[in-house]
Short mmCIF file of C-alpha atoms in Angstrom, two decimals:
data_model
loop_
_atom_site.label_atom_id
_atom_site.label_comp_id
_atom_site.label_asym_id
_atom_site.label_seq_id
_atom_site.Cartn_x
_atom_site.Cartn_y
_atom_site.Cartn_z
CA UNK H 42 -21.78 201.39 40.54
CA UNK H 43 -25.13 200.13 39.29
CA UNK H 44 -25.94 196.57 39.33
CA UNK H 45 -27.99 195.05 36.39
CA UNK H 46 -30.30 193.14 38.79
CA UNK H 47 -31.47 194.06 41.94
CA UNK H 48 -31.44 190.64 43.17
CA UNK H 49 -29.55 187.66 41.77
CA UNK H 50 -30.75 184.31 41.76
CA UNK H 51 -29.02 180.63 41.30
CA UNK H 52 -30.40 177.59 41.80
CA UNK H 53 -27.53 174.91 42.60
CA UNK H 54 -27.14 170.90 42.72
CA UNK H 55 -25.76 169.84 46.24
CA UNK H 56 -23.48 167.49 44.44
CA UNK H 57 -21.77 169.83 42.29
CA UNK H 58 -18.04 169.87 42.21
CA UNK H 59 -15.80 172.51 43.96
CA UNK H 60 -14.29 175.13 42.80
CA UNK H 61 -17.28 175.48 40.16
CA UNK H 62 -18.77 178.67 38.84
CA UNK H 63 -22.48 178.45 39.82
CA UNK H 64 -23.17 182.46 38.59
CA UNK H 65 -22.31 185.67 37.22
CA UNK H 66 -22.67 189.09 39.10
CA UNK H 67 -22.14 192.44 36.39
CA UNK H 68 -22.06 196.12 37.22
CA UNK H 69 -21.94 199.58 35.51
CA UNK H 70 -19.55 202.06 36.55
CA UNK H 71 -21.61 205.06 36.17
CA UNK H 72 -18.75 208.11 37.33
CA UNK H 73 -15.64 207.00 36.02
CA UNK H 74 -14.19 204.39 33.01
CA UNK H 75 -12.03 202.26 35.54
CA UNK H 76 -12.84 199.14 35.68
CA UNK H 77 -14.92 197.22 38.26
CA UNK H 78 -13.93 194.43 41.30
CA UNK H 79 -16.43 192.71 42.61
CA UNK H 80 -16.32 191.46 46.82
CA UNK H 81 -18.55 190.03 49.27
CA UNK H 82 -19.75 192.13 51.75
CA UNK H 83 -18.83 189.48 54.41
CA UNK H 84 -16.25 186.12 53.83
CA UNK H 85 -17.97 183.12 53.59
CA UNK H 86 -16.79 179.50 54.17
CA UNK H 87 -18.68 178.16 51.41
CA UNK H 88 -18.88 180.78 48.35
CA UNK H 89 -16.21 183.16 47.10
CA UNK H 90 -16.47 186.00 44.19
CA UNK H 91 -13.99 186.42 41.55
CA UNK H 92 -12.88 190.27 41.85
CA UNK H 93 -12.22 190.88 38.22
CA UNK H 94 -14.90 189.09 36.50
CA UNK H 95 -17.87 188.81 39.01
CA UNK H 96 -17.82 185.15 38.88
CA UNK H 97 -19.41 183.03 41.92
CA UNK H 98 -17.15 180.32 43.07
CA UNK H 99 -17.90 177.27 45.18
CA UNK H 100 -15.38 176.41 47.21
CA UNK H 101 -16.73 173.89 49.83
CA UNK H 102 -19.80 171.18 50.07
CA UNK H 103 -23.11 173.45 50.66
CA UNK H 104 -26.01 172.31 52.32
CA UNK H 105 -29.45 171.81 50.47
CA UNK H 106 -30.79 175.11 51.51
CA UNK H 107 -30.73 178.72 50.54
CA UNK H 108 -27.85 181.63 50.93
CA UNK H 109 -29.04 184.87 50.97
CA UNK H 110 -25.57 187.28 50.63
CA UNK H 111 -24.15 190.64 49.74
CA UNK H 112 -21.88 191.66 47.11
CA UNK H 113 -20.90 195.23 45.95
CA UNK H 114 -18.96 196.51 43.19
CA UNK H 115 -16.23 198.99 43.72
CA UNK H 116 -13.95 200.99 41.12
CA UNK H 117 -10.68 200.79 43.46
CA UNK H 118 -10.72 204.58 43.46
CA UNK H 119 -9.29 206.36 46.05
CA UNK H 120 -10.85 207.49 49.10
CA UNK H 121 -12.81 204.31 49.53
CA UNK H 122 -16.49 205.29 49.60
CA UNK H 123 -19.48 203.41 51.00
CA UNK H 124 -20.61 200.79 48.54
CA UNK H 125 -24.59 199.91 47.69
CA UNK H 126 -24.85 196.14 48.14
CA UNK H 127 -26.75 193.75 46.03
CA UNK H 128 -28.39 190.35 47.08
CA UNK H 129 -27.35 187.41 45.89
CA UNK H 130 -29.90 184.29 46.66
CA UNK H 131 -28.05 180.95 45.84
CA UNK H 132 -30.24 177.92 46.42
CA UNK H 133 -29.01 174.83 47.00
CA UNK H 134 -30.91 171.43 46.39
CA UNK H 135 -30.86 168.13 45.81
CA UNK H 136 -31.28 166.16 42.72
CA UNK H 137 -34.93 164.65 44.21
CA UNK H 138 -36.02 168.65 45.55
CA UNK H 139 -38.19 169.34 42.59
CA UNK H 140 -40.96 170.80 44.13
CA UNK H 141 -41.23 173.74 46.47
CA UNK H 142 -40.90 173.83 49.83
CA UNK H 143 -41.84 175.80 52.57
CA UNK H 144 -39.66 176.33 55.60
CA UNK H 145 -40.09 177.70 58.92
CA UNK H 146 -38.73 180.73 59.74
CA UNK H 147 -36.58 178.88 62.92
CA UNK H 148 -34.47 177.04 60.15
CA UNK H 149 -32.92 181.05 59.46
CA UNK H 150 -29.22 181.07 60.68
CA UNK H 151 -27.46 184.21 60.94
CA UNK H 152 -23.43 184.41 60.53
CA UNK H 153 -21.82 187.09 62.19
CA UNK H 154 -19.07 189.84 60.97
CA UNK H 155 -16.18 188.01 59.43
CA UNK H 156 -12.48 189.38 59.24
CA UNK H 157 -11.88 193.00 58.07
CA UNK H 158 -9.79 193.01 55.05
CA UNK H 159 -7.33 196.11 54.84
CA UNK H 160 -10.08 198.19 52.51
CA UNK H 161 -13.32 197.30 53.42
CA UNK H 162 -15.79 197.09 56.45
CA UNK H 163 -18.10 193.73 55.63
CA UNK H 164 -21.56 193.42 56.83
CA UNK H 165 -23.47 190.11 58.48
CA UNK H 166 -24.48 187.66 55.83
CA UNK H 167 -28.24 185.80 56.20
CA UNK H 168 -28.24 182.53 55.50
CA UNK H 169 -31.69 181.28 55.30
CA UNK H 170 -34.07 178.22 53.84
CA UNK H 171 -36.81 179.78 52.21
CA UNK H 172 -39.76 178.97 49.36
CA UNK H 173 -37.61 177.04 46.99
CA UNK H 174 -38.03 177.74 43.37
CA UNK H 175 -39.67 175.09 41.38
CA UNK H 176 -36.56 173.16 39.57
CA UNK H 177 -37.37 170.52 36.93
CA UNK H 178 -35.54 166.93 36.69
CA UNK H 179 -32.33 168.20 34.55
CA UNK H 180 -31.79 166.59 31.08
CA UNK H 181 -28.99 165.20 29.33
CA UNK H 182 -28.27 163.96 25.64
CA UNK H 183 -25.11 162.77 23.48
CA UNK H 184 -24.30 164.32 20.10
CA UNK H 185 -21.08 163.36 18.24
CA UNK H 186 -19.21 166.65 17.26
CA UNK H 187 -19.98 166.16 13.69
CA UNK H 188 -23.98 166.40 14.72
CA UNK H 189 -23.18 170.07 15.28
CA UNK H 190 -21.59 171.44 12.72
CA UNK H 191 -24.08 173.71 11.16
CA UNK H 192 -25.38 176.60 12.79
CA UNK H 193 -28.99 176.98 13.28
CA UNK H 194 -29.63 173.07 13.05
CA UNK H 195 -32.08 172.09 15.92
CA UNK H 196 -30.48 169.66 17.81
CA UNK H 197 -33.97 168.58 19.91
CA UNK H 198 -36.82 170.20 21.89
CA UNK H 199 -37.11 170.90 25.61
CA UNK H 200 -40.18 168.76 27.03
CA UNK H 201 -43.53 170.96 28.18
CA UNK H 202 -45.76 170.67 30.40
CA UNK H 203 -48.25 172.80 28.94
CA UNK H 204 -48.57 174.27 24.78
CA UNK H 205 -48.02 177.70 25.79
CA UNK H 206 -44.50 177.59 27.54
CA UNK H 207 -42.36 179.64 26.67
CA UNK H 208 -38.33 178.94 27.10
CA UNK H 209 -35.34 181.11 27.62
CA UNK H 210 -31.48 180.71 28.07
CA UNK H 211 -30.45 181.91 31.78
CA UNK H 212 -27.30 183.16 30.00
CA UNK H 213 -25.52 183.34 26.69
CA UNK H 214 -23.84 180.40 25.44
CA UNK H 215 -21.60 180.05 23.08
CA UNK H 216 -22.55 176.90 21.60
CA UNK H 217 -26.12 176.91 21.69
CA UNK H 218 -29.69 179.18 21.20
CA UNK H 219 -32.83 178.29 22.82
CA UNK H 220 -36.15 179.32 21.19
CA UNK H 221 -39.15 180.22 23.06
CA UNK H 222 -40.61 177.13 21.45
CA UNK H 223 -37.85 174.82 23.35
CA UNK H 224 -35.81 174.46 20.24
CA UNK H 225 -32.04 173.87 20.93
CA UNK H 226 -30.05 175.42 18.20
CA UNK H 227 -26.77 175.30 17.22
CA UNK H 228 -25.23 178.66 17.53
CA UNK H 229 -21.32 177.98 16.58
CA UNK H 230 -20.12 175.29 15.21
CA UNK H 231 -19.00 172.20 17.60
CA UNK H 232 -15.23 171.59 18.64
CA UNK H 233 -14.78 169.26 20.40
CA UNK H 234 -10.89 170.20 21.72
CA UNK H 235 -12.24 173.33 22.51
CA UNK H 236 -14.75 172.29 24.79
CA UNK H 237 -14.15 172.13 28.63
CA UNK H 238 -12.29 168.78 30.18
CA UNK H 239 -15.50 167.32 30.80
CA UNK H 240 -16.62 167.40 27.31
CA UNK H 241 -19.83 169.06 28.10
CA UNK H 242 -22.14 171.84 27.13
CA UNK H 243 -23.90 172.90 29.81
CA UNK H 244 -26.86 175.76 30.48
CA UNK H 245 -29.55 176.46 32.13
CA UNK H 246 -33.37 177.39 31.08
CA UNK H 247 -35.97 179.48 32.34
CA UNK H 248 -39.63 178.13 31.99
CA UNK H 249 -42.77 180.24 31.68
CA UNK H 250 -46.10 179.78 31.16
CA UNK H 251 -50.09 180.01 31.79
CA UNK H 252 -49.97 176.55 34.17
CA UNK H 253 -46.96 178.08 36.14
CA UNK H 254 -47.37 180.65 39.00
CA UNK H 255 -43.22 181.49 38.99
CA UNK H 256 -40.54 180.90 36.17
CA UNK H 257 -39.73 177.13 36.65
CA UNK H 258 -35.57 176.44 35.57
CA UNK H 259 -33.98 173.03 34.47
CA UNK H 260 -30.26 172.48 33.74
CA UNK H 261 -29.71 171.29 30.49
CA UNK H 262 -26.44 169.28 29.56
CA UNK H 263 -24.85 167.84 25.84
CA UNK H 264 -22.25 165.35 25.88
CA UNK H 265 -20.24 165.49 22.92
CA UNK H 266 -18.10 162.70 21.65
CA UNK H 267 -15.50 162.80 18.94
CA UNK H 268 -15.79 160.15 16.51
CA UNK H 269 -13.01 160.06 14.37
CA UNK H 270 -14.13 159.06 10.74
CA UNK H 271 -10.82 159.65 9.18
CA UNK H 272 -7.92 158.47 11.90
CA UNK H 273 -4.23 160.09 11.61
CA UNK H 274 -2.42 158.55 8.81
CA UNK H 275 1.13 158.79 7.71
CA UNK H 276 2.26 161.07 4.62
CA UNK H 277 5.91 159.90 5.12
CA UNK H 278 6.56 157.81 1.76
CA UNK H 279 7.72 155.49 1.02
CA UNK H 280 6.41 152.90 3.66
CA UNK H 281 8.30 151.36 5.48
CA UNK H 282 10.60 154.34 5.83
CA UNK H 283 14.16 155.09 5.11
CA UNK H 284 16.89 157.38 6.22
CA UNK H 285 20.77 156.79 5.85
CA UNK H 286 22.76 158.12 9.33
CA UNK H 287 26.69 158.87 8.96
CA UNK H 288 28.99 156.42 10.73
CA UNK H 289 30.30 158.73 12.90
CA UNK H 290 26.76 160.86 13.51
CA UNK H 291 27.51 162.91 16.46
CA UNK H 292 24.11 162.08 19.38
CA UNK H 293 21.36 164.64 17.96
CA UNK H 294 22.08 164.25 14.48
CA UNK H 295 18.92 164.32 12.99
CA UNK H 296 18.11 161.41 10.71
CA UNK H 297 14.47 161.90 9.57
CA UNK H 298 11.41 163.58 10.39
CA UNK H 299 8.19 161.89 10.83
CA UNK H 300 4.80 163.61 9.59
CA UNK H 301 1.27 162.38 10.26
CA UNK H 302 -2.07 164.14 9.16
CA UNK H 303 -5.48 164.05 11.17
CA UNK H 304 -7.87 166.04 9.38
CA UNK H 305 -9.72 166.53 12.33
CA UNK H 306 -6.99 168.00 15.27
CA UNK H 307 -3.63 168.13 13.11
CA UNK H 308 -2.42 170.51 16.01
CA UNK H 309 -2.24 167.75 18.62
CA UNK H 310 -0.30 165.03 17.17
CA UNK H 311 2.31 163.26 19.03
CA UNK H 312 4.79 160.66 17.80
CA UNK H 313 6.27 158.01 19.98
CA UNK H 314 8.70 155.05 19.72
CA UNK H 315 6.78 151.77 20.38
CA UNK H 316 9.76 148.83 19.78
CA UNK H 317 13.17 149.61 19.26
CA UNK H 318 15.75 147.28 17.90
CA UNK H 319 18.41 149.91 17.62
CA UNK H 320 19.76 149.33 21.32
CA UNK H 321 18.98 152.87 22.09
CA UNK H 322 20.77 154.16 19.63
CA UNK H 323 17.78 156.74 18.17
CA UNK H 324 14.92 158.70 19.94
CA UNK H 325 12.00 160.47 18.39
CA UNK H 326 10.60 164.21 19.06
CA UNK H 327 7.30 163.90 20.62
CA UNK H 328 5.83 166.97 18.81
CA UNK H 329 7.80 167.52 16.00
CA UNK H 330 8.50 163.63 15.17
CA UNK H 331 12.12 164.08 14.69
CA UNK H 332 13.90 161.27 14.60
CA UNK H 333 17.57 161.97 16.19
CA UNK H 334 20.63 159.59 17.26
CA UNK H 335 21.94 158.99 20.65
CA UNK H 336 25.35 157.50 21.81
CA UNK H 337 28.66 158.43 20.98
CA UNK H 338 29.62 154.90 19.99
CA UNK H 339 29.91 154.99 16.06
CA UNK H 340 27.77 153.07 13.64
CA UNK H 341 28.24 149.97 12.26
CA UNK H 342 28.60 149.78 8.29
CA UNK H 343 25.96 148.48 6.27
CA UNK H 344 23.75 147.32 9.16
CA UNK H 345 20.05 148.28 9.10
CA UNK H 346 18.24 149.97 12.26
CA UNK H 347 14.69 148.98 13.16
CA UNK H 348 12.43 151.32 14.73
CA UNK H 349 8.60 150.84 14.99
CA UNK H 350 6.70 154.57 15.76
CA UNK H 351 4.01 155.69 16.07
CA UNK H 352 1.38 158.94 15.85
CA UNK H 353 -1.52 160.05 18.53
CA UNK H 354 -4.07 162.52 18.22
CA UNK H 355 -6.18 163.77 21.04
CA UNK H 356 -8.38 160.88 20.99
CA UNK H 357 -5.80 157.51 20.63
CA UNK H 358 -3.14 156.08 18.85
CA UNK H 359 -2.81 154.86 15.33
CA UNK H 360 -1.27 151.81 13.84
CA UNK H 361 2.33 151.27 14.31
CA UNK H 362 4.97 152.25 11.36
#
């Protein structure tokens, strides 16, 4: 199993949430096409690894210093061989830590063997502060959805420090392209529902240059809001609606069906009852907008039902019908 890097490197805000990924550890199976699992060489109280996907999980509050570990690959193959081990440096700092720092070598604490699992033996992990990595002041900016629609637009420029710096995406994203000139592209066009919960796109950047000794990094994060220019609107004519329900109607009869348009997230309408001045006697499908009776009492001849609705996207309700 051949890693891609000999070491990995991440640099980490101390406030960031739990249960975040932070990085991404890949291997090559070079004997066989199985596929890969990825493990620490030791458990850890404060990082865990993703087996199928090499993914680097915090899963408890780290301290602002760094965490030198082992991971290996393995193919699951029977007999279990011993496995090369790659280093993983994960450095943790606050949001004022911009500059480097030296650290003397008594701040290096060693943790000892943790628990055997049933397949492998795991080695000690060093945890130690060492030379930070310099990390510039992260930068945020707001975009509507709509700002992003067209691949290739430039969206802004990443500050320098010096002409000749030259920038580079830590990773692939999907939404975005860096230039080496700074440039922030767009690389797909902008959804907002299919963005994270947070509403976020978020990557990091890798800063060279004549004026800098080591590759400087700064996180990079887009808020994206979704204005809706044309809000959910009824089709159902005419307005106010009408349906005619059977004396007798059985509860679930269905009476009428409501249908709303939002050219933006059609997918995600709901439909609610706001007032009713039926007494109960109707209730609407939240996705489909069926409108159905309830009750086994029968109708009353010639009297008129009253029911104000209603239809919500993603983003809020529209007027009542």
């Amino acid at each position: 199993e051949v890693f891609e890097r000999s070491v990995y490197e991440f640099d980490v805000p101390s406030n960031t949430e739990r249960f975040s990924v932070i990085g991404n550890v890949t291997a090559t199976n070079v004997h066989r096409d199985s596929k890969l699992s990825y493990h620490l060489a030791s458990r850890h109280p404060i990082f865990l690894v993703i087996p199928k996907t090499g993914e680097l999980l915090l899963i408890a509050k780290p301290e602002p210093k760094n965490y030198n570990l082992s991971l290996y690959a393995s193919d699951n193959q029977k007999p279990l061989r011993k496995r090369s081990l790659v280093s993983v440096v994960i450095r943790v700092f606050n949001d004022d830590e911009i500059n480097d720092a030296n650290v003397d070598k008594a701040n290096v604490i060693n943790v000892g063997k943790g628990d055997r699992n049933t397949d492998d033996e795991y080695d000690s992990i060093a945890i130690q502060m060492r030379r930070k990595r310099s990390v510039r002041p992260p930068k945020s900016y707001q975009f509507k959805e709509a700002d992003g629609a067209s691949p290739g637009t430039i969206m802004f420029n990443l500050d320098k420090k010096h002409s000749q710096e030259v920038f580079k995406l830590e990773s692939a994203n999907r939404w975005v392209t860096v230039d080496t000139t700074g440039a922030v592209r767009v690389k797909e066009p902008w959804d907002y529902e299919q963005l994270e919960k947070h509403k976020t796109i978020d990557f990091w950047v890798f800063v060279t240059g004549p004026n800098l000794n080591d590759p400087e990094r700064q996180s990079i994060t887009i808020h994206i809001r979704d204005v809706n220019d044309e809000p959910p609107y009824f089709i159902n004519r005419p307005l106010p609606m009408q349906a005619v329900v059977q004396l007798n109607a059985p509860p679930g009869t269905s009476v009428f069906k409501l249908q709303a348009r939002d050219p933006d997230t059609d997918h995600n309408i709901h439909y609610f009852l706001v007032r009713d001045r039926t007494i109960g006697r109707f209730e609407v499908d939240e996705r489909s907008g069926e409108v159905r009776t309830r009750g086994n009492e029968p109708f009353l001849l010639d009297k008129e039902y009253v029911l104000y609705v209603k239809a919500e996207d993603h983003n809020g309700p529209m007027g009542d019908r």
